[in-house]
Amino acid sequence: MSKKIALFPGSFDPITKGHEALVLRAIPLFDEVIVSVGVNTIKQCMFTLEQRLEFIRTTFKNYPNVKVTTYQGLTINYAVQIGANTILRGLRNSTDFDYEKSIAQMNKAISPSVDTIFLITDPELAAISSSLLRELIKGGANVQPFLPTAIVISN
Amino acid sequence: MSKKIALFPGSFDPITKGHEALVLRAIPLFDEVIVSVGVNTIKQCMFTLEQRLEFIRTTFKNYPNVKVTTYQGLTINYAVQIGANTILRGLRNSTDFDYEKSIAQMNKAISPSVDTIFLITDPELAAISSSLLRELIKGGANVQPFLPTAIVISN
Amino acid sequence: MSKKIALFPGSFDPITKGHEALVLRAIPLFDEVIVSVGVNTIKQCMFTLEQRLEFIRTTFKNYPNVKVTTYQGLTINYAVQIGANTILRGLRNSTDFDYEKSIAQMNKAISPSVDTIFLITDPELAAISSSLLRELIKGGANVQPFLPTAIVISN
Amino acid sequence: MSKKIALFPGSFDPITKGHEALVLRAIPLFDEVIVSVGVNTIKQCMFTLEQRLEFIRTTFKNYPNVKVTTYQGLTINYAVQIGANTILRGLRNSTDFDYEKSIAQMNKAISPSVDTIFLITDPELAAISSSLLRELIKGGANVQPFLPTAIVISN
Amino acid sequence: MSKKIALFPGSFDPITKGHEALVLRAIPLFDEVIVSVGVNTIKQCMFTLEQRLEFIRTTFKNYPNVKVTTYQGLTINYAVQIGANTILRGLRNSTDFDYEKSIAQMNKAISPSVDTIFLITDPELAAISSSLLRELIKGGANVQPFLPTAIVISN
Amino acid sequence: MSKKIALFPGSFDPITKGHEALVLRAIPLFDEVIVSVGVNTIKQCMFTLEQRLEFIRTTFKNYPNVKVTTYQGLTINYAVQIGANTILRGLRNSTDFDYEKSIAQMNKAISPSVDTIFLITDPELAAISSSLLRELIKGGANVQPFLPTAIVISN
């Protein structure tokens, strides 16, 4: 039987407690979970690629089945290239749902061998998004409670 | 590493092409997929338990990793009892999402060792529900296009 | 060019100001609008079929292009039978949307020659549903403001 | 300035930790919060009216500004009768939203002097509904974690 | 009886198989369908206005009742100016619904003589949006399956 | 008993009839309603801060319990600083709901002493947003019907 590999793609600008929880829930479901930062040369990020990768590596340093990578171009192409049979996504609310549904449907049309599975975000983490965290950081709030325990972002 | 077992629970009154597609997509993700008919002595069904089981068994007869069972009581208790680490559910639209989110959250509160994963229904199958099929059957419509290929329901 | 006929099906138990407004908006779009009461022998109604038809006839008595009929069985079969190319439905909110989307998709699978078009309910009428009106009537409220002007229901 | 009175209506079959949390959040906003059980002679309840009232009274026994009552008929009429300027409702998800929006709009049409305010349910309580609890109780699950701390329901 | 003219407005950057399907479904409903590219001098487009018009003209070259135009300013003003009684819009999901509902309501407030009708996108086309296609084109994917058959975009 | 103060934050670019209606509904619920313009040095506005404040002051000049202010940084920090126990928000539709839910949850995590309450927008005002008004103004439409009665914006 072939290895079960899940790709968990994102910008991770920065990684949140929500992302961490999803990956930890995915570990028992797959042989390998690949957390991969999509590199987009146009989108302006708050944290450098190096910082974002470092945060992710620190978060999962005790989990040998979690690999951390980067990719360029379409997520679905990268999934095929690394032999991932599954793309893993979190759903927070019904607005997420409509968006993710379209992406998953398109990806399947492009490459039917890769399927997308969804985990519904733990409710106490559903409000946490990277974009909200960036707002909080700009506003000088303490975002530590919304970050993976292992990482520290000082304002 | 422990066996990866997914429970796919439902009434299956009757099983639809949508149910079939979900299970076929789940097969590569798990070592075993258990399709289980929840027996509810109060709810009036159109098809007998025996008919419903027969439809399901026929649908998956060529898939040795699919088991067909019945259960009584809470789905989450049955999942624990048979050692399933995962409950598998399909999401068709955002109304489904809100409902499934509550159920998944409750199940996790009751038994944190079992997680729920979701597949978004293929768009051309998203309109098919057992309850809609029952309406069509009552109205004398040909429901064959909405049923798994292997089964036949004659009006 | 063939006649443009729209079928507006429902239980109309009772017809509301919202139903009335939809039909009035549909009149300029079609050559004929057929308002048809689906007769369901199981569903318990508050108003008799005769009362419901009378309310509808009174509401549209000044509109010669509106016909009032009844039907049994599947709406889509009735549409085909009377030569309606279009089923007309109102959308009040996003919960309606998910439900109506499934029905329209099924109908198209059964009979591709009939399409469904949607009008979004006027916002000040979006809260009015027949089921809410029945609750209000049972509770002794004055529902006159929610009914077509031409009809009177006295508690 | 007139007294600020909020009516929190429901079936409370049974009261949940979610209901409790909403009322506790409403207490600082109002001079008086009236938790009132709507008595519906048709709807079959799991708990008797006396039990439901007892659970509510126990839950709020230390809060002198919370009154517990019953009412019959339309909620909006009862609100007017007891001089409540506000109806308090919880929102758990977007399906709730569409439903509550219609009710609030109708109530305002009937009695413009009473407004409805909404609190969004705490995320870790959003999955808890009385109907889900009743399912759990029937299935023999321990529902104690989902009940107000002061009350005990033994299976 | 006056001519029934529907305006189907958009950016069409580029036109998709989804747009094509909507117009084809609208043709039997109206005497004339005007597909019109809204020219927005600020918004940066991937395809030039000339390219976008050419794609649309090619798509509908066999349909004499489809006219292709451009407009500037508010869609509703353009509808009035060309004597269109109807604006035609597609609905893909419930997020679309909330947005389109607001636009339609505003348009009606500005010009009550123009109504908006909605067709729900065919499910297998619901994931296709121009913005998603642009992402795919940038990422080097083959978008041919998502375009009207008559047009070719080579990467 | 401490004073009940509600903060109604926003960009108000420009204030709409919808904003006005929400504040008027909030006045009987609170001792003081503070309408505050969040100053964001990055976001480009159509109206200057002075114009926006002037519009708001004019709108509520006859309501002594409404104060008009500005703030910088996070809304939740400003609420704490001015002693507001409540943040007031309007909900127009279910897309709003998902967004507002996240913000409210985050704010509560940061400062549990401030709660957020929601009023559902009057249906005939639900389509009006500042961003839609700006589009209309750019397109040369008459937006007077969507503005508070006391203010005039001439194109």
PDB file of C-alpha atoms in Angstrom, chain A residues 12-130:
ATOM      1  CA  PHE A  12       1.488  30.978   7.544  1.00  0.00           C
ATOM      2  CA  ASP A  13       2.047  34.682   8.064  1.00  0.00           C
ATOM      3  CA  PRO A  14       2.326  33.757  10.905  1.00  0.00           C
ATOM      4  CA  ILE A  15       1.390  30.190  11.875  1.00  0.00           C
ATOM      5  CA  THR A  16      -1.398  30.205  14.485  1.00  0.00           C
ATOM      6  CA  LYS A  17      -2.578  27.932  17.268  1.00  0.00           C
ATOM      7  CA  GLY A  18      -5.352  27.002  14.833  1.00  0.00           C
ATOM      8  CA  HIS A  19      -2.895  25.748  12.218  1.00  0.00           C
ATOM      9  CA  GLU A  20      -0.975  23.860  14.900  1.00  0.00           C
ATOM     10  CA  ALA A  21      -4.101  22.112  16.157  1.00  0.00           C
ATOM     11  CA  LEU A  22      -5.101  21.003  12.645  1.00  0.00           C
ATOM     12  CA  VAL A  23      -1.723  19.465  11.939  1.00  0.00           C
ATOM     13  CA  LEU A  24      -1.675  17.666  15.293  1.00  0.00           C
ATOM     14  CA  ARG A  25      -5.109  16.189  14.489  1.00  0.00           C
ATOM     15  CA  ALA A  26      -3.893  15.132  11.024  1.00  0.00           C
ATOM     16  CA  ILE A  27      -0.782  13.303  12.281  1.00  0.00           C
ATOM     17  CA  PRO A  28      -2.651  10.109  13.316  1.00  0.00           C
ATOM     18  CA  LEU A  29      -4.482  10.053   9.967  1.00  0.00           C
ATOM     19  CA  PHE A  30      -1.444  10.097   7.669  1.00  0.00           C
ATOM     20  CA  ASP A  31       2.017   8.624   7.358  1.00  0.00           C
ATOM     21  CA  GLU A  32       3.429  12.055   6.661  1.00  0.00           C
ATOM     22  CA  VAL A  33       2.088  15.604   6.902  1.00  0.00           C
ATOM     23  CA  ILE A  34       3.893  18.173   4.778  1.00  0.00           C
ATOM     24  CA  VAL A  35       3.361  21.742   5.987  1.00  0.00           C
ATOM     25  CA  SER A  36       4.335  23.886   3.045  1.00  0.00           C
ATOM     26  CA  VAL A  37       4.624  27.638   2.666  1.00  0.00           C
ATOM     27  CA  GLY A  38       3.346  28.850  -0.701  1.00  0.00           C
ATOM     28  CA  VAL A  39       5.744  31.501  -1.923  1.00  0.00           C
ATOM     29  CA  ASN A  40       3.965  34.338  -3.675  1.00  0.00           C
ATOM     30  CA  THR A  41       6.315  37.017  -4.919  1.00  0.00           C
ATOM     31  CA  ILE A  42       3.568  39.633  -5.216  1.00  0.00           C
ATOM     32  CA  LYS A  43       1.772  39.297  -1.862  1.00  0.00           C
ATOM     33  CA  GLN A  44       3.393  41.454   0.822  1.00  0.00           C
ATOM     34  CA  CYS A  45       3.998  39.444   4.012  1.00  0.00           C
ATOM     35  CA  MET A  46       4.508  40.660   7.568  1.00  0.00           C
ATOM     36  CA  PHE A  47       7.086  37.970   8.322  1.00  0.00           C
ATOM     37  CA  THR A  48       9.906  36.909   5.993  1.00  0.00           C
ATOM     38  CA  LEU A  49       9.844  33.472   4.457  1.00  0.00           C
ATOM     39  CA  GLU A  50      12.710  32.496   6.757  1.00  0.00           C
ATOM     40  CA  GLN A  51      10.837  33.640   9.863  1.00  0.00           C
ATOM     41  CA  ARG A  52       7.664  31.846   8.810  1.00  0.00           C
ATOM     42  CA  LEU A  53       9.538  28.595   8.160  1.00  0.00           C
ATOM     43  CA  GLU A  54      11.369  28.914  11.461  1.00  0.00           C
ATOM     44  CA  PHE A  55       8.076  29.355  13.360  1.00  0.00           C
ATOM     45  CA  ILE A  56       6.647  26.241  11.686  1.00  0.00           C
ATOM     46  CA  ARG A  57       9.774  24.137  12.270  1.00  0.00           C
ATOM     47  CA  THR A  58       9.830  25.132  15.929  1.00  0.00           C
ATOM     48  CA  THR A  59       6.151  24.305  16.326  1.00  0.00           C
ATOM     49  CA  PHE A  60       6.518  20.752  15.037  1.00  0.00           C
ATOM     50  CA  LYS A  61      10.114  19.971  16.043  1.00  0.00           C
ATOM     51  CA  ASN A  62       8.984  17.007  18.134  1.00  0.00           C
ATOM     52  CA  TYR A  63       6.942  15.418  15.353  1.00  0.00           C
ATOM     53  CA  PRO A  64       9.148  13.429  12.977  1.00  0.00           C
ATOM     54  CA  ASN A  65       6.252  12.778  10.586  1.00  0.00           C
ATOM     55  CA  VAL A  66       5.779  16.477   9.946  1.00  0.00           C
ATOM     56  CA  LYS A  67       7.971  17.902   7.156  1.00  0.00           C
ATOM     57  CA  VAL A  68       8.271  21.627   6.447  1.00  0.00           C
ATOM     58  CA  THR A  69       8.808  22.837   2.873  1.00  0.00           C
ATOM     59  CA  THR A  70       8.117  25.715   0.489  1.00  0.00           C
ATOM     60  CA  TYR A  71       6.612  25.735  -2.987  1.00  0.00           C
ATOM     61  CA  GLN A  72       5.858  28.065  -5.858  1.00  0.00           C
ATOM     62  CA  GLY A  73       2.997  28.017  -8.307  1.00  0.00           C
ATOM     63  CA  LEU A  74      -0.229  26.086  -7.965  1.00  0.00           C
ATOM     64  CA  THR A  75      -0.820  24.065  -4.810  1.00  0.00           C
ATOM     65  CA  ILE A  76      -2.328  21.206  -6.780  1.00  0.00           C
ATOM     66  CA  ASN A  77       0.761  20.918  -8.991  1.00  0.00           C
ATOM     67  CA  TYR A  78       2.988  20.797  -5.932  1.00  0.00           C
ATOM     68  CA  ALA A  79       0.798  18.099  -4.367  1.00  0.00           C
ATOM     69  CA  VAL A  80       1.185  15.934  -7.472  1.00  0.00           C
ATOM     70  CA  GLN A  81       4.924  16.591  -7.643  1.00  0.00           C
ATOM     71  CA  ILE A  82       5.590  15.402  -4.068  1.00  0.00           C
ATOM     72  CA  GLY A  83       3.231  12.441  -4.306  1.00  0.00           C
ATOM     73  CA  ALA A  84       0.698  13.743  -1.796  1.00  0.00           C
ATOM     74  CA  ASN A  85      -2.654  11.986  -2.257  1.00  0.00           C
ATOM     75  CA  THR A  86      -4.419  14.447  -0.002  1.00  0.00           C
ATOM     76  CA  ILE A  87      -4.620  18.177   0.573  1.00  0.00           C
ATOM     77  CA  LEU A  88      -5.598  19.025   4.136  1.00  0.00           C
ATOM     78  CA  ARG A  89      -7.670  22.123   4.898  1.00  0.00           C
ATOM     79  CA  GLY A  90      -9.393  23.537   7.944  1.00  0.00           C
ATOM     80  CA  LEU A  91     -12.949  24.878   7.895  1.00  0.00           C
ATOM     81  CA  ARG A  92     -13.856  27.591  10.361  1.00  0.00           C
ATOM     82  CA  ASN A  93     -17.255  28.760   9.192  1.00  0.00           C
ATOM     83  CA  SER A  94     -19.701  28.674   6.316  1.00  0.00           C
ATOM     84  CA  THR A  95     -17.983  31.518   4.451  1.00  0.00           C
ATOM     85  CA  ASP A  96     -14.800  29.412   4.471  1.00  0.00           C
ATOM     86  CA  PHE A  97     -16.873  26.524   3.225  1.00  0.00           C
ATOM     87  CA  ASP A  98     -18.052  28.204   0.017  1.00  0.00           C
ATOM     88  CA  TYR A  99     -14.520  29.316  -0.823  1.00  0.00           C
ATOM     89  CA  GLU A 100     -12.827  26.011  -0.032  1.00  0.00           C
ATOM     90  CA  LYS A 101     -15.493  24.122  -1.954  1.00  0.00           C
ATOM     91  CA  SER A 102     -14.625  25.980  -5.157  1.00  0.00           C
ATOM     92  CA  ILE A 103     -10.891  25.481  -4.727  1.00  0.00           C
ATOM     93  CA  ALA A 104     -11.285  21.776  -3.986  1.00  0.00           C
ATOM     94  CA  GLN A 105     -13.561  21.297  -6.986  1.00  0.00           C
ATOM     95  CA  MET A 106     -11.105  23.062  -9.309  1.00  0.00           C
ATOM     96  CA  ASN A 107      -8.173  21.075  -7.968  1.00  0.00           C
ATOM     97  CA  LYS A 108     -10.040  17.841  -8.577  1.00  0.00           C
ATOM     98  CA  ALA A 109     -10.806  18.899 -12.151  1.00  0.00           C
ATOM     99  CA  ILE A 110      -7.108  19.581 -12.718  1.00  0.00           C
ATOM    100  CA  SER A 111      -5.780  16.508 -10.966  1.00  0.00           C
ATOM    101  CA  PRO A 112      -8.333  13.846  -9.992  1.00  0.00           C
ATOM    102  CA  SER A 113      -5.779  11.720  -8.141  1.00  0.00           C
ATOM    103  CA  VAL A 114      -5.466  14.246  -5.295  1.00  0.00           C
ATOM    104  CA  ASP A 115      -8.398  14.630  -2.936  1.00  0.00           C
ATOM    105  CA  THR A 116      -9.009  17.332  -0.339  1.00  0.00           C
ATOM    106  CA  ILE A 117     -10.076  16.489   3.203  1.00  0.00           C
ATOM    107  CA  PHE A 118     -11.374  18.936   5.737  1.00  0.00           C
ATOM    108  CA  LEU A 119     -11.229  19.153   9.478  1.00  0.00           C
ATOM    109  CA  ILE A 120     -13.541  21.580  11.226  1.00  0.00           C
ATOM    110  CA  THR A 121     -11.513  23.921  13.402  1.00  0.00           C
ATOM    111  CA  ASP A 122     -11.891  23.506  17.162  1.00  0.00           C
ATOM    112  CA  PRO A 123     -14.476  26.110  18.155  1.00  0.00           C
ATOM    113  CA  GLU A 124     -12.258  27.959  20.624  1.00  0.00           C
ATOM    114  CA  LEU A 125      -9.715  28.405  17.795  1.00  0.00           C
ATOM    115  CA  ALA A 126     -12.147  29.238  14.982  1.00  0.00           C
ATOM    116  CA  ALA A 127     -11.743  32.996  15.346  1.00  0.00           C
ATOM    117  CA  ILE A 128      -7.964  32.901  14.952  1.00  0.00           C
ATOM    118  CA  SER A 129      -6.710  33.721  11.478  1.00  0.00           C
ATOM    119  CA  SER A 130      -3.292  34.932  10.421  1.00  0.00           C
TER     120      SER A 130
END
